[in-house]
Amino acid sequence: QVHLVESGGGLVEAGGSLRLSCLASGSIFSFSGLAWYRQAPGEQREQVAAITRGGSTTYRDSVKGRFTISRDNAKNTVHLQMNRLKPEDTGVYYCFLDMGQEYYWGQGTQVTVSS
């Protein structure tokens, strides 16, 4: 059983930066995909960024040029660097792991961007 733990969320002013981290408790070297999702109150959860096993990345249009997803294989960790944050980036951010036959979600970390 793989457990994901997010960290790095908080309150930041518009234009500021945050770096989210997701630590996996078990080996995920054979993963299919890793992604960050976010969910604002009353809205559906949406994918923000994703990275495949081969290293290809995709981003939601609204965060392109501002967010960067990366993986540290040695530390079994995936990061989301968020720059030039906007109030509309506010929400609970979740780490997601696709192992092909298994799926895992983190507990989420709150990101609040003040205007």
JSON list of C-alpha atoms in Angstrom, two decimals:
[
{"chain": "A", "resi": 1, "resn": "GLN", "atom": "CA", "xyz": [0.00, 0.00, 0.00]},
{"chain": "A", "resi": 2, "resn": "VAL", "atom": "CA", "xyz": [1.36, 3.35, -1.06]},
{"chain": "A", "resi": 3, "resn": "HIS", "atom": "CA", "xyz": [0.67, 6.45, 0.98]},
{"chain": "A", "resi": 4, "resn": "LEU", "atom": "CA", "xyz": [1.07, 9.98, -0.32]},
{"chain": "A", "resi": 5, "resn": "VAL", "atom": "CA", "xyz": [1.65, 12.95, 1.94]},
{"chain": "A", "resi": 6, "resn": "GLU", "atom": "CA", "xyz": [1.50, 16.51, 0.64]},
{"chain": "A", "resi": 7, "resn": "SER", "atom": "CA", "xyz": [3.17, 19.50, 2.20]},
{"chain": "A", "resi": 8, "resn": "GLY", "atom": "CA", "xyz": [4.03, 23.08, 1.37]},
{"chain": "A", "resi": 9, "resn": "GLY", "atom": "CA", "xyz": [0.62, 24.69, 1.22]},
{"chain": "A", "resi": 10, "resn": "GLY", "atom": "CA", "xyz": [-0.22, 27.91, 2.96]},
{"chain": "A", "resi": 11, "resn": "LEU", "atom": "CA", "xyz": [-1.39, 31.47, 2.65]},
{"chain": "A", "resi": 12, "resn": "VAL", "atom": "CA", "xyz": [0.41, 33.69, 0.17]},
{"chain": "A", "resi": 13, "resn": "GLU", "atom": "CA", "xyz": [-0.23, 37.04, -1.46]},
{"chain": "A", "resi": 14, "resn": "ALA", "atom": "CA", "xyz": [-0.96, 37.31, -5.15]},
{"chain": "A", "resi": 15, "resn": "GLY", "atom": "CA", "xyz": [2.27, 37.22, -7.11]},
{"chain": "A", "resi": 16, "resn": "GLY", "atom": "CA", "xyz": [3.99, 35.07, -4.55]},
{"chain": "A", "resi": 17, "resn": "SER", "atom": "CA", "xyz": [5.30, 31.52, -4.78]},
{"chain": "A", "resi": 18, "resn": "LEU", "atom": "CA", "xyz": [4.79, 28.19, -3.08]},
{"chain": "A", "resi": 19, "resn": "ARG", "atom": "CA", "xyz": [6.40, 24.82, -3.59]},
{"chain": "A", "resi": 20, "resn": "LEU", "atom": "CA", "xyz": [4.28, 21.77, -2.92]},
{"chain": "A", "resi": 21, "resn": "SER", "atom": "CA", "xyz": [5.80, 18.40, -2.21]},
{"chain": "A", "resi": 22, "resn": "CYS", "atom": "CA", "xyz": [4.34, 14.92, -2.26]},
{"chain": "A", "resi": 23, "resn": "LEU", "atom": "CA", "xyz": [6.21, 12.11, -0.57]},
{"chain": "A", "resi": 24, "resn": "ALA", "atom": "CA", "xyz": [5.39, 8.50, -1.39]},
{"chain": "A", "resi": 25, "resn": "SER", "atom": "CA", "xyz": [5.87, 5.97, 1.37]},
{"chain": "A", "resi": 26, "resn": "GLY", "atom": "CA", "xyz": [6.61, 3.09, -0.98]},
{"chain": "A", "resi": 27, "resn": "SER", "atom": "CA", "xyz": [8.50, 2.56, -4.19]},
{"chain": "A", "resi": 28, "resn": "ILE", "atom": "CA", "xyz": [6.87, 4.21, -7.19]},
{"chain": "A", "resi": 29, "resn": "PHE", "atom": "CA", "xyz": [9.62, 3.77, -9.74]},
{"chain": "A", "resi": 30, "resn": "SER", "atom": "CA", "xyz": [7.24, 1.84, -12.01]},
{"chain": "A", "resi": 31, "resn": "PHE", "atom": "CA", "xyz": [4.46, 4.43, -11.88]},
{"chain": "A", "resi": 32, "resn": "SER", "atom": "CA", "xyz": [2.38, 5.28, -14.92]},
{"chain": "A", "resi": 33, "resn": "GLY", "atom": "CA", "xyz": [1.70, 8.88, -14.01]},
{"chain": "A", "resi": 34, "resn": "LEU", "atom": "CA", "xyz": [1.92, 11.45, -11.26]},
{"chain": "A", "resi": 35, "resn": "ALA", "atom": "CA", "xyz": [-0.26, 14.49, -11.12]},
{"chain": "A", "resi": 36, "resn": "TRP", "atom": "CA", "xyz": [-1.39, 17.41, -9.06]},
{"chain": "A", "resi": 37, "resn": "TYR", "atom": "CA", "xyz": [-5.08, 18.21, -8.83]},
{"chain": "A", "resi": 38, "resn": "ARG", "atom": "CA", "xyz": [-6.87, 21.03, -7.10]},
{"chain": "A", "resi": 39, "resn": "GLN", "atom": "CA", "xyz": [-10.39, 21.62, -5.93]},
{"chain": "A", "resi": 40, "resn": "ALA", "atom": "CA", "xyz": [-12.03, 24.87, -4.99]},
{"chain": "A", "resi": 41, "resn": "PRO", "atom": "CA", "xyz": [-15.17, 24.94, -2.82]},
{"chain": "A", "resi": 42, "resn": "GLY", "atom": "CA", "xyz": [-18.25, 23.99, -4.83]},
{"chain": "A", "resi": 43, "resn": "GLU", "atom": "CA", "xyz": [-16.20, 23.05, -7.88]},
{"chain": "A", "resi": 44, "resn": "GLN", "atom": "CA", "xyz": [-15.03, 19.81, -9.42]},
{"chain": "A", "resi": 45, "resn": "ARG", "atom": "CA", "xyz": [-11.52, 18.59, -8.89]},
{"chain": "A", "resi": 46, "resn": "GLU", "atom": "CA", "xyz": [-9.32, 19.54, -11.83]},
{"chain": "A", "resi": 47, "resn": "GLN", "atom": "CA", "xyz": [-5.93, 18.42, -12.99]},
{"chain": "A", "resi": 48, "resn": "VAL", "atom": "CA", "xyz": [-3.27, 21.08, -12.70]},
{"chain": "A", "resi": 49, "resn": "ALA", "atom": "CA", "xyz": [-0.14, 19.29, -13.90]},
{"chain": "A", "resi": 50, "resn": "ALA", "atom": "CA", "xyz": [0.98, 15.77, -14.70]},
{"chain": "A", "resi": 51, "resn": "ILE", "atom": "CA", "xyz": [4.17, 13.91, -15.43]},
{"chain": "A", "resi": 52, "resn": "THR", "atom": "CA", "xyz": [4.50, 10.50, -17.05]},
{"chain": "A", "resi": 53, "resn": "ARG", "atom": "CA", "xyz": [6.97, 7.75, -16.32]},
{"chain": "A", "resi": 54, "resn": "GLY", "atom": "CA", "xyz": [8.93, 8.89, -19.36]},
{"chain": "A", "resi": 55, "resn": "GLY", "atom": "CA", "xyz": [9.14, 12.44, -18.07]},
{"chain": "A", "resi": 56, "resn": "SER", "atom": "CA", "xyz": [6.60, 14.13, -20.32]},
{"chain": "A", "resi": 57, "resn": "THR", "atom": "CA", "xyz": [4.68, 16.91, -18.61]},
{"chain": "A", "resi": 58, "resn": "THR", "atom": "CA", "xyz": [1.32, 18.53, -19.21]},
{"chain": "A", "resi": 59, "resn": "TYR", "atom": "CA", "xyz": [-0.23, 21.60, -17.63]},
{"chain": "A", "resi": 60, "resn": "ARG", "atom": "CA", "xyz": [-3.60, 23.16, -17.38]},
{"chain": "A", "resi": 61, "resn": "ASP", "atom": "CA", "xyz": [-3.71, 26.21, -19.63]},
{"chain": "A", "resi": 62, "resn": "SER", "atom": "CA", "xyz": [-4.30, 28.58, -16.75]},
{"chain": "A", "resi": 63, "resn": "VAL", "atom": "CA", "xyz": [-1.03, 27.60, -15.05]},
{"chain": "A", "resi": 64, "resn": "LYS", "atom": "CA", "xyz": [1.27, 27.26, -18.04]},
{"chain": "A", "resi": 65, "resn": "GLY", "atom": "CA", "xyz": [4.40, 29.32, -17.61]},
{"chain": "A", "resi": 66, "resn": "ARG", "atom": "CA", "xyz": [3.81, 29.67, -13.89]},
{"chain": "A", "resi": 67, "resn": "PHE", "atom": "CA", "xyz": [3.79, 26.12, -12.51]},
{"chain": "A", "resi": 68, "resn": "THR", "atom": "CA", "xyz": [6.38, 23.38, -12.90]},
{"chain": "A", "resi": 69, "resn": "ILE", "atom": "CA", "xyz": [5.96, 19.74, -11.96]},
{"chain": "A", "resi": 70, "resn": "SER", "atom": "CA", "xyz": [9.05, 17.69, -11.26]},
{"chain": "A", "resi": 71, "resn": "ARG", "atom": "CA", "xyz": [10.06, 14.41, -9.71]},
{"chain": "A", "resi": 72, "resn": "ASP", "atom": "CA", "xyz": [12.95, 13.52, -7.47]},
{"chain": "A", "resi": 73, "resn": "ASN", "atom": "CA", "xyz": [13.45, 9.80, -8.02]},
{"chain": "A", "resi": 74, "resn": "ALA", "atom": "CA", "xyz": [16.00, 9.39, -5.25]},
{"chain": "A", "resi": 75, "resn": "LYS", "atom": "CA", "xyz": [13.69, 10.94, -2.66]},
{"chain": "A", "resi": 76, "resn": "ASN", "atom": "CA", "xyz": [10.49, 9.36, -4.00]},
{"chain": "A", "resi": 77, "resn": "THR", "atom": "CA", "xyz": [8.96, 12.80, -4.18]},
{"chain": "A", "resi": 78, "resn": "VAL", "atom": "CA", "xyz": [7.07, 14.88, -6.70]},
{"chain": "A", "resi": 79, "resn": "HIS", "atom": "CA", "xyz": [7.00, 18.67, -6.51]},
{"chain": "A", "resi": 80, "resn": "LEU", "atom": "CA", "xyz": [4.87, 21.45, -7.85]},
{"chain": "A", "resi": 81, "resn": "GLN", "atom": "CA", "xyz": [6.60, 24.80, -8.02]},
{"chain": "A", "resi": 82, "resn": "MET", "atom": "CA", "xyz": [3.99, 27.53, -8.22]},
{"chain": "A", "resi": 83, "resn": "ASN", "atom": "CA", "xyz": [5.08, 31.04, -9.16]},
{"chain": "A", "resi": 84, "resn": "ARG", "atom": "CA", "xyz": [3.18, 34.26, -9.73]},
{"chain": "A", "resi": 85, "resn": "LEU", "atom": "CA", "xyz": [0.21, 32.88, -7.87]},
{"chain": "A", "resi": 86, "resn": "LYS", "atom": "CA", "xyz": [-3.25, 34.30, -8.47]},
{"chain": "A", "resi": 87, "resn": "PRO", "atom": "CA", "xyz": [-6.36, 34.26, -6.27]},
{"chain": "A", "resi": 88, "resn": "GLU", "atom": "CA", "xyz": [-7.98, 31.80, -8.68]},
{"chain": "A", "resi": 89, "resn": "ASP", "atom": "CA", "xyz": [-5.25, 29.30, -7.81]},
{"chain": "A", "resi": 90, "resn": "THR", "atom": "CA", "xyz": [-6.81, 28.96, -4.37]},
{"chain": "A", "resi": 91, "resn": "GLY", "atom": "CA", "xyz": [-7.96, 25.48, -3.46]},
{"chain": "A", "resi": 92, "resn": "VAL", "atom": "CA", "xyz": [-6.99, 22.19, -1.93]},
{"chain": "A", "resi": 93, "resn": "TYR", "atom": "CA", "xyz": [-4.18, 20.58, -3.87]},
{"chain": "A", "resi": 94, "resn": "TYR", "atom": "CA", "xyz": [-3.98, 16.81, -4.09]},
{"chain": "A", "resi": 95, "resn": "CYS", "atom": "CA", "xyz": [-1.21, 14.53, -5.20]},
{"chain": "A", "resi": 96, "resn": "PHE", "atom": "CA", "xyz": [-2.33, 11.66, -7.43]},
{"chain": "A", "resi": 97, "resn": "LEU", "atom": "CA", "xyz": [-0.46, 8.50, -8.33]},
{"chain": "A", "resi": 98, "resn": "ASP", "atom": "CA", "xyz": [-1.44, 6.19, -11.18]},
{"chain": "A", "resi": 99, "resn": "MET", "atom": "CA", "xyz": [0.20, 2.80, -10.87]},
{"chain": "A", "resi": 100, "resn": "GLY", "atom": "CA", "xyz": [-1.77, 1.32, -13.76]},
{"chain": "A", "resi": 101, "resn": "GLN", "atom": "CA", "xyz": [-3.67, -1.21, -11.70]},
{"chain": "A", "resi": 102, "resn": "GLU", "atom": "CA", "xyz": [-3.79, 0.94, -8.58]},
{"chain": "A", "resi": 103, "resn": "TYR", "atom": "CA", "xyz": [-4.58, 4.57, -7.84]},
{"chain": "A", "resi": 104, "resn": "TYR", "atom": "CA", "xyz": [-3.66, 6.67, -4.85]},
{"chain": "A", "resi": 105, "resn": "TRP", "atom": "CA", "xyz": [-4.59, 10.10, -3.54]},
{"chain": "A", "resi": 106, "resn": "GLY", "atom": "CA", "xyz": [-2.96, 12.23, -0.93]},
{"chain": "A", "resi": 107, "resn": "GLN", "atom": "CA", "xyz": [-4.92, 13.96, 1.81]},
{"chain": "A", "resi": 108, "resn": "GLY", "atom": "CA", "xyz": [-4.50, 17.37, 0.24]},
{"chain": "A", "resi": 109, "resn": "THR", "atom": "CA", "xyz": [-2.89, 20.62, 1.24]},
{"chain": "A", "resi": 110, "resn": "GLN", "atom": "CA", "xyz": [-4.61, 23.99, 1.32]},
{"chain": "A", "resi": 111, "resn": "VAL", "atom": "CA", "xyz": [-3.35, 26.80, -0.89]},
{"chain": "A", "resi": 112, "resn": "THR", "atom": "CA", "xyz": [-4.85, 30.22, -0.35]},
{"chain": "A", "resi": 113, "resn": "VAL", "atom": "CA", "xyz": [-3.85, 33.20, -2.47]},
{"chain": "A", "resi": 114, "resn": "SER", "atom": "CA", "xyz": [-5.00, 36.57, -1.23]},
{"chain": "A", "resi": 115, "resn": "SER", "atom": "CA", "xyz": [-5.75, 39.43, -3.59]}
]
